[in-house]
PDB file of C-alpha atoms in Angstrom:
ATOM      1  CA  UNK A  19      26.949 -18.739 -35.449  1.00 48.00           C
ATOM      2  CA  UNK A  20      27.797 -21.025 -32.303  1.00 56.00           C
ATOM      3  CA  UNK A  21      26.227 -20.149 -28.676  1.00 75.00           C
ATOM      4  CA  UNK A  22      29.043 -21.949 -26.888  1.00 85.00           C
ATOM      5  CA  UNK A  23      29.864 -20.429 -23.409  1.00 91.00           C
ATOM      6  CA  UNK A  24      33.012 -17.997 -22.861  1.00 91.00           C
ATOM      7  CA  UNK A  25      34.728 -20.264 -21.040  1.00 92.00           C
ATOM      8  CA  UNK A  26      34.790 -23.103 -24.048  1.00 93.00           C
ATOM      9  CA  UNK A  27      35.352 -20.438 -26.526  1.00 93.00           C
ATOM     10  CA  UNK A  28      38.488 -19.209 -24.670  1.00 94.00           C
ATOM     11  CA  UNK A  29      39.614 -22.689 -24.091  1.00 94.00           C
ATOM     12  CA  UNK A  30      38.912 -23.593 -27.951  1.00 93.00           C
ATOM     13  CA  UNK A  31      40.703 -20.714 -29.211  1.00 94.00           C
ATOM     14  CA  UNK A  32      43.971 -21.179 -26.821  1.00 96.00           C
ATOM     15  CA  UNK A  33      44.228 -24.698 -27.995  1.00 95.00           C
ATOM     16  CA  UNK A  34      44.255 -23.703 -31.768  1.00 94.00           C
ATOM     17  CA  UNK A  35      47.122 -20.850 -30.850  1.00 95.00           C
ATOM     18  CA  UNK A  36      49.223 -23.295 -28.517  1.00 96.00           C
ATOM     19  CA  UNK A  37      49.267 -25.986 -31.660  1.00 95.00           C
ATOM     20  CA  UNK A  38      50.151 -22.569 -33.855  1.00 93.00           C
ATOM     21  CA  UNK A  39      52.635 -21.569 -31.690  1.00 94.00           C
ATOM     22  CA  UNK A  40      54.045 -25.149 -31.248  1.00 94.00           C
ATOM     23  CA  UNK A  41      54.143 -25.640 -35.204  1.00 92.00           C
ATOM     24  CA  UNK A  42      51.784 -28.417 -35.375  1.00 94.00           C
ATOM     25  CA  UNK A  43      50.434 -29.352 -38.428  1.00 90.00           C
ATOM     26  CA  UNK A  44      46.781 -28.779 -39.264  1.00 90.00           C
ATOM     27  CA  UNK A  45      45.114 -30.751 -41.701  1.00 90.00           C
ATOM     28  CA  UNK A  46      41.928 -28.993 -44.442  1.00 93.00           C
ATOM     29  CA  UNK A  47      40.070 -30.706 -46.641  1.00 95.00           C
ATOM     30  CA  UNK A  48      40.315 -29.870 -50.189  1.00 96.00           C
ATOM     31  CA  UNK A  49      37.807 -27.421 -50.578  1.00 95.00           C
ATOM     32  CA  UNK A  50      39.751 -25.296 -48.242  1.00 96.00           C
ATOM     33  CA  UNK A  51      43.170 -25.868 -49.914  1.00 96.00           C
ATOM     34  CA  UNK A  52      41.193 -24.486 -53.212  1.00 96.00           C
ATOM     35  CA  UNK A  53      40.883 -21.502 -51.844  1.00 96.00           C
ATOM     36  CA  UNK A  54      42.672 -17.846 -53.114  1.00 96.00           C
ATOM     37  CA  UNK A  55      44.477 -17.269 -49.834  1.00 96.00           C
ATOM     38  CA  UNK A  56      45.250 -20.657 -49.364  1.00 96.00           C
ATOM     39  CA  UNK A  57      48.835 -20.708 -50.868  1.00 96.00           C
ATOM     40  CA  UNK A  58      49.832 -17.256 -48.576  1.00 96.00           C
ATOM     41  CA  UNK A  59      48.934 -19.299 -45.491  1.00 94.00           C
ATOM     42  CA  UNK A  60      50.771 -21.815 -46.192  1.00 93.00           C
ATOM     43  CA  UNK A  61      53.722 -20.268 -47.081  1.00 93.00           C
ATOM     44  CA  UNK A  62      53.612 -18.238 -44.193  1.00 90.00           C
ATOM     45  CA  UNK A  63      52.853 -15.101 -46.431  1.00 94.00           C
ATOM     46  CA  UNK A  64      49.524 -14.230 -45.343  1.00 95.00           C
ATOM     47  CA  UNK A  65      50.039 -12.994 -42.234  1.00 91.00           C
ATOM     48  CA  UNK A  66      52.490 -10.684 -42.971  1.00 90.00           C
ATOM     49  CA  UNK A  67      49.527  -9.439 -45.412  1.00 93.00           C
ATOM     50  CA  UNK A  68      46.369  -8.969 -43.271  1.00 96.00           C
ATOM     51  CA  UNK A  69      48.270  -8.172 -39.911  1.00 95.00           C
ATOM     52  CA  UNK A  70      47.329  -4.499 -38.912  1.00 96.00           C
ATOM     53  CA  UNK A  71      49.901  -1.405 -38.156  1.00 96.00           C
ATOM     54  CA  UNK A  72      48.825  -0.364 -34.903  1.00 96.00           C
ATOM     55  CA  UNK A  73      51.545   1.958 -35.234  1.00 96.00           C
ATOM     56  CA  UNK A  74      50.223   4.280 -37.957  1.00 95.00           C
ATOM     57  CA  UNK A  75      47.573   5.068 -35.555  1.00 95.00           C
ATOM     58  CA  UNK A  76      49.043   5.442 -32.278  1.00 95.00           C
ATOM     59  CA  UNK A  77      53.017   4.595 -32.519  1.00 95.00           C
ATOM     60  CA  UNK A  78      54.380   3.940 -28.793  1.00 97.00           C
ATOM     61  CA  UNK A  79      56.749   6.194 -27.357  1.00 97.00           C
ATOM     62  CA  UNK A  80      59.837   6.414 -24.899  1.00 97.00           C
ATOM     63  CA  UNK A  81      58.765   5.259 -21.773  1.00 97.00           C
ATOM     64  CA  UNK A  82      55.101   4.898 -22.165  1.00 98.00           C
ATOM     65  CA  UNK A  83      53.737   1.817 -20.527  1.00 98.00           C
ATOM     66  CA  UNK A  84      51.858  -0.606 -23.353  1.00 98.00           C
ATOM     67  CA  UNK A  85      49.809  -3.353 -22.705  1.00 98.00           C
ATOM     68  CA  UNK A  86      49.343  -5.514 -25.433  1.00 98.00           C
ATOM     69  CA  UNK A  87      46.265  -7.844 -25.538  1.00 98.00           C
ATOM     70  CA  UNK A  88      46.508 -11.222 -27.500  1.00 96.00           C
ATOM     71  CA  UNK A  89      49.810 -10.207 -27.657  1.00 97.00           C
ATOM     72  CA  UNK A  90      51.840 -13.972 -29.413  1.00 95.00           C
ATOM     73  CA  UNK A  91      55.286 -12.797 -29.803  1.00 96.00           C
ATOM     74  CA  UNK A  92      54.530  -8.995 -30.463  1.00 96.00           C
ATOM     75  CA  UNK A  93      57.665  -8.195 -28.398  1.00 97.00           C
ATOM     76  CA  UNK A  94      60.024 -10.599 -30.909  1.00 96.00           C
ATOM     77  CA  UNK A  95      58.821  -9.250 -34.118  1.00 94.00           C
ATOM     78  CA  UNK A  96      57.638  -5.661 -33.776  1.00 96.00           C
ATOM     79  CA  UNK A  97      60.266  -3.268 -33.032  1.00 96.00           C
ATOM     80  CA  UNK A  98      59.581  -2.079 -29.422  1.00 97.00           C
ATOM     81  CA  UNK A  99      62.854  -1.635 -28.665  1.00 96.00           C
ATOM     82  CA  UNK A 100      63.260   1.247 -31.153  1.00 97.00           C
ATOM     83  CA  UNK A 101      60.537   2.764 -29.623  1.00 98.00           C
ATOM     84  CA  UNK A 102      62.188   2.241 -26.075  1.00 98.00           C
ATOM     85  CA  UNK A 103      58.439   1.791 -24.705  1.00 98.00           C
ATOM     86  CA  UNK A 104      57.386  -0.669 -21.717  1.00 98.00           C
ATOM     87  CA  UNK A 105      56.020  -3.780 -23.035  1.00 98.00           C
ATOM     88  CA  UNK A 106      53.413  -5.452 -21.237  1.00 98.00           C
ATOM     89  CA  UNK A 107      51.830  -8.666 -22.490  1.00 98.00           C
ATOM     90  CA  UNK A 108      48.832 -10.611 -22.062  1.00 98.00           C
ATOM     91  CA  UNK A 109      47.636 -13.412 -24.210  1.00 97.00           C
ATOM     92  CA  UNK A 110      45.509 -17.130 -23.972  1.00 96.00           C
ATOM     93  CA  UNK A 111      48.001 -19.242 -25.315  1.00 97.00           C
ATOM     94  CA  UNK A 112      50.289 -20.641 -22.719  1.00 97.00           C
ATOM     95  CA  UNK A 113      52.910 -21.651 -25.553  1.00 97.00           C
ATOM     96  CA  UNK A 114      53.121 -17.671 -26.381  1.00 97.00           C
ATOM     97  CA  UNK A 115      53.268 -16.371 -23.577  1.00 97.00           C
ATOM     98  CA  UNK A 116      56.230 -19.075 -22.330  1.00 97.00           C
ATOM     99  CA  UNK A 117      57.894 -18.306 -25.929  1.00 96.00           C
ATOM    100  CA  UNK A 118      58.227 -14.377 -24.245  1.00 97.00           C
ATOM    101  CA  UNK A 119      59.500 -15.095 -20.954  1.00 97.00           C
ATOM    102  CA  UNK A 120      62.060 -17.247 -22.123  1.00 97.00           C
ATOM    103  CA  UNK A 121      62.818 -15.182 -25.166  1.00 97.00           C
ATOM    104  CA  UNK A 122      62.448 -11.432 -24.420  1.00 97.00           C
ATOM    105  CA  UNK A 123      64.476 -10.372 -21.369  1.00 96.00           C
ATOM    106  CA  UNK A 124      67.204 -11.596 -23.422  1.00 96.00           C
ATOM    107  CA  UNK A 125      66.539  -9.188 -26.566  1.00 96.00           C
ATOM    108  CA  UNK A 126      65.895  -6.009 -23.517  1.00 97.00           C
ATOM    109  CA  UNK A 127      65.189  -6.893 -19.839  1.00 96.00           C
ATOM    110  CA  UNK A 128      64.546  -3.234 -19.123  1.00 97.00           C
ATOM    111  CA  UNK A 129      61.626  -2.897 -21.677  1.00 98.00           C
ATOM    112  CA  UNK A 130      60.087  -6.225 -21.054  1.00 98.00           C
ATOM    113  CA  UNK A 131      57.805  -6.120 -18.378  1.00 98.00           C
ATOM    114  CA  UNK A 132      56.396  -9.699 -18.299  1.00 97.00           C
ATOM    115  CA  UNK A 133      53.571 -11.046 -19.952  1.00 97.00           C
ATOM    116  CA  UNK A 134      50.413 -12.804 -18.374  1.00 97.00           C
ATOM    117  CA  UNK A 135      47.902 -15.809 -19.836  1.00 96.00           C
ATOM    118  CA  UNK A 136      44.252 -14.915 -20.128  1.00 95.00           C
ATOM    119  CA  UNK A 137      41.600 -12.678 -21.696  1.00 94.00           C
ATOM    120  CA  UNK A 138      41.322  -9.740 -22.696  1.00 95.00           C
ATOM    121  CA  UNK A 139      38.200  -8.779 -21.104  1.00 94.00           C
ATOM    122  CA  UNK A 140      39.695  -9.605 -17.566  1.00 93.00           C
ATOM    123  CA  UNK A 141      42.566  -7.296 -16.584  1.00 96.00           C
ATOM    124  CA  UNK A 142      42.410  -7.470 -12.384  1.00 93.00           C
ATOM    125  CA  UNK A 143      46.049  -8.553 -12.271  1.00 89.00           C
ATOM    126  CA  UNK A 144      47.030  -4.691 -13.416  1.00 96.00           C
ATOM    127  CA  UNK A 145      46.806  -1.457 -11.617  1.00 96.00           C
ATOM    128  CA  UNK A 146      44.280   1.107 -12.455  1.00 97.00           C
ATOM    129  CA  UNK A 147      45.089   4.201 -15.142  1.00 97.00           C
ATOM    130  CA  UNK A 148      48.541   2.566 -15.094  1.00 98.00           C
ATOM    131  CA  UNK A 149      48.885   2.343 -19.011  1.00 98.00           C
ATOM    132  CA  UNK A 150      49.149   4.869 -21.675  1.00 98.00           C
ATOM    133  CA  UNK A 151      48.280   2.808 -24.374  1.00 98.00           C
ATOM    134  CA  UNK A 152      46.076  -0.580 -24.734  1.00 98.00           C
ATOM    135  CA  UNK A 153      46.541  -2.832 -27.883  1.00 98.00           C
ATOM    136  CA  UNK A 154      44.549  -5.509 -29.597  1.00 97.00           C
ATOM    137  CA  UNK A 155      45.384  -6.465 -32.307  1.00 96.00           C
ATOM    138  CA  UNK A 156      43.847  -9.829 -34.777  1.00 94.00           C
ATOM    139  CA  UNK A 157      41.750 -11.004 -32.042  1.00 94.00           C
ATOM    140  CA  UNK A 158      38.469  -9.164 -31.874  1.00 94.00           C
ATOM    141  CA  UNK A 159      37.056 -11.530 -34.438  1.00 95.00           C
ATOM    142  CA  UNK A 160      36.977 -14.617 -32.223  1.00 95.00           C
ATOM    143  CA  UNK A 161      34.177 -13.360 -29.889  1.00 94.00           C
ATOM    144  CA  UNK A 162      30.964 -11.015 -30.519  1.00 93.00           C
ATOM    145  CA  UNK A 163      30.275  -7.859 -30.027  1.00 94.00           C
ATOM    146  CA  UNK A 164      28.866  -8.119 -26.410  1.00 93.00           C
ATOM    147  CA  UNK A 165      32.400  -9.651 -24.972  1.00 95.00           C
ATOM    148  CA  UNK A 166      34.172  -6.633 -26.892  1.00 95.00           C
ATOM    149  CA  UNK A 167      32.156  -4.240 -24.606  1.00 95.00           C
ATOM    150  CA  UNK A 168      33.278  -6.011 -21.803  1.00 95.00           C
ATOM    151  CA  UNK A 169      36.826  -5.700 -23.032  1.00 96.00           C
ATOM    152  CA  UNK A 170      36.380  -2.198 -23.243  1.00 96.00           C
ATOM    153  CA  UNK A 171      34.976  -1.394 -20.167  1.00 96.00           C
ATOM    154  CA  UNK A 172      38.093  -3.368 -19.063  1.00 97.00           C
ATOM    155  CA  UNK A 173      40.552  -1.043 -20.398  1.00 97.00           C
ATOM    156  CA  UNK A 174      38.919   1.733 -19.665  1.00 96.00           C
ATOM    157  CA  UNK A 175      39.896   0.665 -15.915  1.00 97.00           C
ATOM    158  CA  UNK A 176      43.506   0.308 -16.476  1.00 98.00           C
ATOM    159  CA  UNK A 177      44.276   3.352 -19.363  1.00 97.00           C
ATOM    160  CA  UNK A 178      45.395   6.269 -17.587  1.00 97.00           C
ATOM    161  CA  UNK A 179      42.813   9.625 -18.335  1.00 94.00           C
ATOM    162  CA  UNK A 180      43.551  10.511 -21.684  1.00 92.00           C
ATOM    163  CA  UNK A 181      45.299   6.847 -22.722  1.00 95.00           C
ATOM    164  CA  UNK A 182      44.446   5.159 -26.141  1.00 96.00           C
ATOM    165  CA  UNK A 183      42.932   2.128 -26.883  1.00 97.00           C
ATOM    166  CA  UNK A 184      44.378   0.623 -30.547  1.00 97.00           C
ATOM    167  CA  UNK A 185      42.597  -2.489 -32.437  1.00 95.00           C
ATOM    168  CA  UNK A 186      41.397  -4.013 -35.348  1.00 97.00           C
ATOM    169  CA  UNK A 187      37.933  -5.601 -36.443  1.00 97.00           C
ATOM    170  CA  UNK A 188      37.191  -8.074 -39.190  1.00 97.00           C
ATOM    171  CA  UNK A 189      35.900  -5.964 -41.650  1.00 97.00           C
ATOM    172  CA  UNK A 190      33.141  -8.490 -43.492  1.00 97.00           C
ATOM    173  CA  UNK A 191      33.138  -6.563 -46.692  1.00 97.00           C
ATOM    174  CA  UNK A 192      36.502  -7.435 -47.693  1.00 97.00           C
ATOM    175  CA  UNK A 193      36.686  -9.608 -50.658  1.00 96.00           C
ATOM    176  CA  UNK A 194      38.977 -11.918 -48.396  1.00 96.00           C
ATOM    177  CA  UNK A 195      36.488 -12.137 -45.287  1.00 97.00           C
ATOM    178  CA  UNK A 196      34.788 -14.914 -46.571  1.00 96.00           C
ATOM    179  CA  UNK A 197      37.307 -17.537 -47.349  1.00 97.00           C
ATOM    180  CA  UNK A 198      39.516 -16.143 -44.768  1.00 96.00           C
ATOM    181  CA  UNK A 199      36.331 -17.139 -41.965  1.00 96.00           C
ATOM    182  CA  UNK A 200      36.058 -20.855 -43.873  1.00 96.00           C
ATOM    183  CA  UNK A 201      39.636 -21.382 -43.110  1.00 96.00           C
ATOM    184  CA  UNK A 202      39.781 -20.032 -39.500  1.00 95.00           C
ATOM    185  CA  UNK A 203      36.525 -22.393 -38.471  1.00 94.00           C
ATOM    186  CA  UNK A 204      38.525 -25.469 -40.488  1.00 94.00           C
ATOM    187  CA  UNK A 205      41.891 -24.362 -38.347  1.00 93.00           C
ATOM    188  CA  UNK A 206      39.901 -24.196 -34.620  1.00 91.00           C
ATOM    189  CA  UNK A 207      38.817 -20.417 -34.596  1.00 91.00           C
ATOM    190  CA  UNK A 208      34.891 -19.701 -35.390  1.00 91.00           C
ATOM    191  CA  UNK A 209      34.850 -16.440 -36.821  1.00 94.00           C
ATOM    192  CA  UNK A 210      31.985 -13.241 -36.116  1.00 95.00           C
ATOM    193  CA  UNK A 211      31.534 -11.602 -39.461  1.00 95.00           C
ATOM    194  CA  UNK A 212      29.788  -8.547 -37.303  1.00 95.00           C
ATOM    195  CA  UNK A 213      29.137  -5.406 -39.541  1.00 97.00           C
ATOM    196  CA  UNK A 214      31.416  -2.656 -39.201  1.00 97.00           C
ATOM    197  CA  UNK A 215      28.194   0.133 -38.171  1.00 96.00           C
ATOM    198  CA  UNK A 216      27.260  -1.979 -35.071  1.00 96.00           C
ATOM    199  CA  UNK A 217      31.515  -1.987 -34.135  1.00 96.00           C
ATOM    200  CA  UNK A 218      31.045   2.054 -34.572  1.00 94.00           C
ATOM    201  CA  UNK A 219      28.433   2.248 -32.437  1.00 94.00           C
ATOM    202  CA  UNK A 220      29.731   0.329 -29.762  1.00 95.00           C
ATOM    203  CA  UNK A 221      32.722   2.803 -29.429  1.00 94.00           C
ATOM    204  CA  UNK A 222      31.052   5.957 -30.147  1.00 91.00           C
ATOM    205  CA  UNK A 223      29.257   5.389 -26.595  1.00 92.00           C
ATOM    206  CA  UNK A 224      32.697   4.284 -25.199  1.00 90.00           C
ATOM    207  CA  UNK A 225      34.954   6.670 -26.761  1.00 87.00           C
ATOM    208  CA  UNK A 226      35.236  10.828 -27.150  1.00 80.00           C
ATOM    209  CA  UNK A 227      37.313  10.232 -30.341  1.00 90.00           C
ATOM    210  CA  UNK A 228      37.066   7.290 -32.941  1.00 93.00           C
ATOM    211  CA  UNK A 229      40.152   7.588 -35.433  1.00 95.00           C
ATOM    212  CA  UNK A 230      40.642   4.305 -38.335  1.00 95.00           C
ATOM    213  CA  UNK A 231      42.629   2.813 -41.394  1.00 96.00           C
ATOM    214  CA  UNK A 232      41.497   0.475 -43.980  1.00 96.00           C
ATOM    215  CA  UNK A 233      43.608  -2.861 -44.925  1.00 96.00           C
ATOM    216  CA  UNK A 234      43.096  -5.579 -46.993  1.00 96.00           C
ATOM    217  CA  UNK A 235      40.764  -7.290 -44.020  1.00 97.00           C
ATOM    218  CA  UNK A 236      40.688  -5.598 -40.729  1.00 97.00           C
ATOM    219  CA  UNK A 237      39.572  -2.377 -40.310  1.00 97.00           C
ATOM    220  CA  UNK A 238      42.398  -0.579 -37.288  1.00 97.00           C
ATOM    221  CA  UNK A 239      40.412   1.798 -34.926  1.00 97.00           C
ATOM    222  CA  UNK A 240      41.703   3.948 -32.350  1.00 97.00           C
ATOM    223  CA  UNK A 241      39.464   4.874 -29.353  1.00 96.00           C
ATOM    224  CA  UNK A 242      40.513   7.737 -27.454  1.00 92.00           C
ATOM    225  CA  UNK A 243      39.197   8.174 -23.410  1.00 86.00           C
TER     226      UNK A 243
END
């Protein structure tokens, strides 16, 4: 695995997810077209597959405030209005996050709260205990485990006493991880395959309460403060 500083990595991963979000092409080599999962992504099915339910673990309610971290266009496709909760977003692509602003206060100008470009381990520009629940969702993978403690630390700041944090790990025992990690490097994302025991322990010395659910390749946690 790559030593590349934070800074690059951030910049690196933005410029894959701004060429996503765009709808640029991106170009394998055949190897990578041979693979299993190959066909889902490009049909557009695979996401749909491996994306985690943060809901079945901590489903937002009526006027709680959410912050959602690497949030893309969670506020377009989930359905946070029928959960009438206050959608906060913050994510590193630029092309997201001006996808939201233009987009969302049209779909509910009362839940949308705005949405904010950076990382997730850097979360200054909100108010301390101001949120009730912090979520993360299909990011962790991109950086190791020592940046994730940093994120964590993070939202312990801004969770209000008893708030939840909700996200998802690459788990690298699923029989996708592999060619799933070949395809992310190939599409401008380099991929930690960290074991799921050294993610545990990281939030058993964060967290009083470690709930999760199995899917097909993340592993959803919830850490409870």
């Amino acid at each position: 695995m790559s030593q590349i500083p934070l800074s690059d990595r951030l910049a690196q991963l933005s410029q894959r997810y701004n060429r996503d979000y765009r709808g640029d092409p991106f170009e394998v080599p055949a190897e990578v077209e041979a693979l299993d999962l190959f066909p889902d992504w490009a049909a557009g099915k695979l996401q749909q597959r491996i994306a985690s339910p943060f809901w079945d673990l901590a489903k937002p309610k009526k006027n709680q405030r959410c912050l959602d971290l690497g949030c893309g266009v969670s506020f377009l496709i989930y359905p946070w209005i029928t959960w009438d909760a206050l959608f906060y977003g913050r994510d590193i692509s630029r092309v997201a996050c001006d996808a939201l602003k233009s987009r969302a206060p049209q779909l509910n100008s009362k839940l949308f709260k705005g949405v904010t470009v950076g990382g997730a381990h850097f979360l200054e520009d909100y108010e301390a205990n101001f949120f009730d629940l912090v979520i993360a969702t299909g990011v962790s993978c991109y950086f190791p485990l020592d940046y994730w403690q940093r994120v964590i630390e993070a939202v312990q700041t801004v969770l209000k006493p008893g708030g939840q944090f909700v996200f998802d790990v690459l788990n690298p025992e699923a029989p996708l991880a592999e060619d799933w990690a070949i395809l992310e490097t190939y599409l401008g994302s380099e991929v930690f395959l960290e074991p799921l025991s050294d993610w545990e322990r990281l939030f058993k010395a964060h967290s009083q309460k470690v709930s999760r659910r199995p899917g097909e390749l993340f592993m959803l946690y919830k850490l409870s403060f």
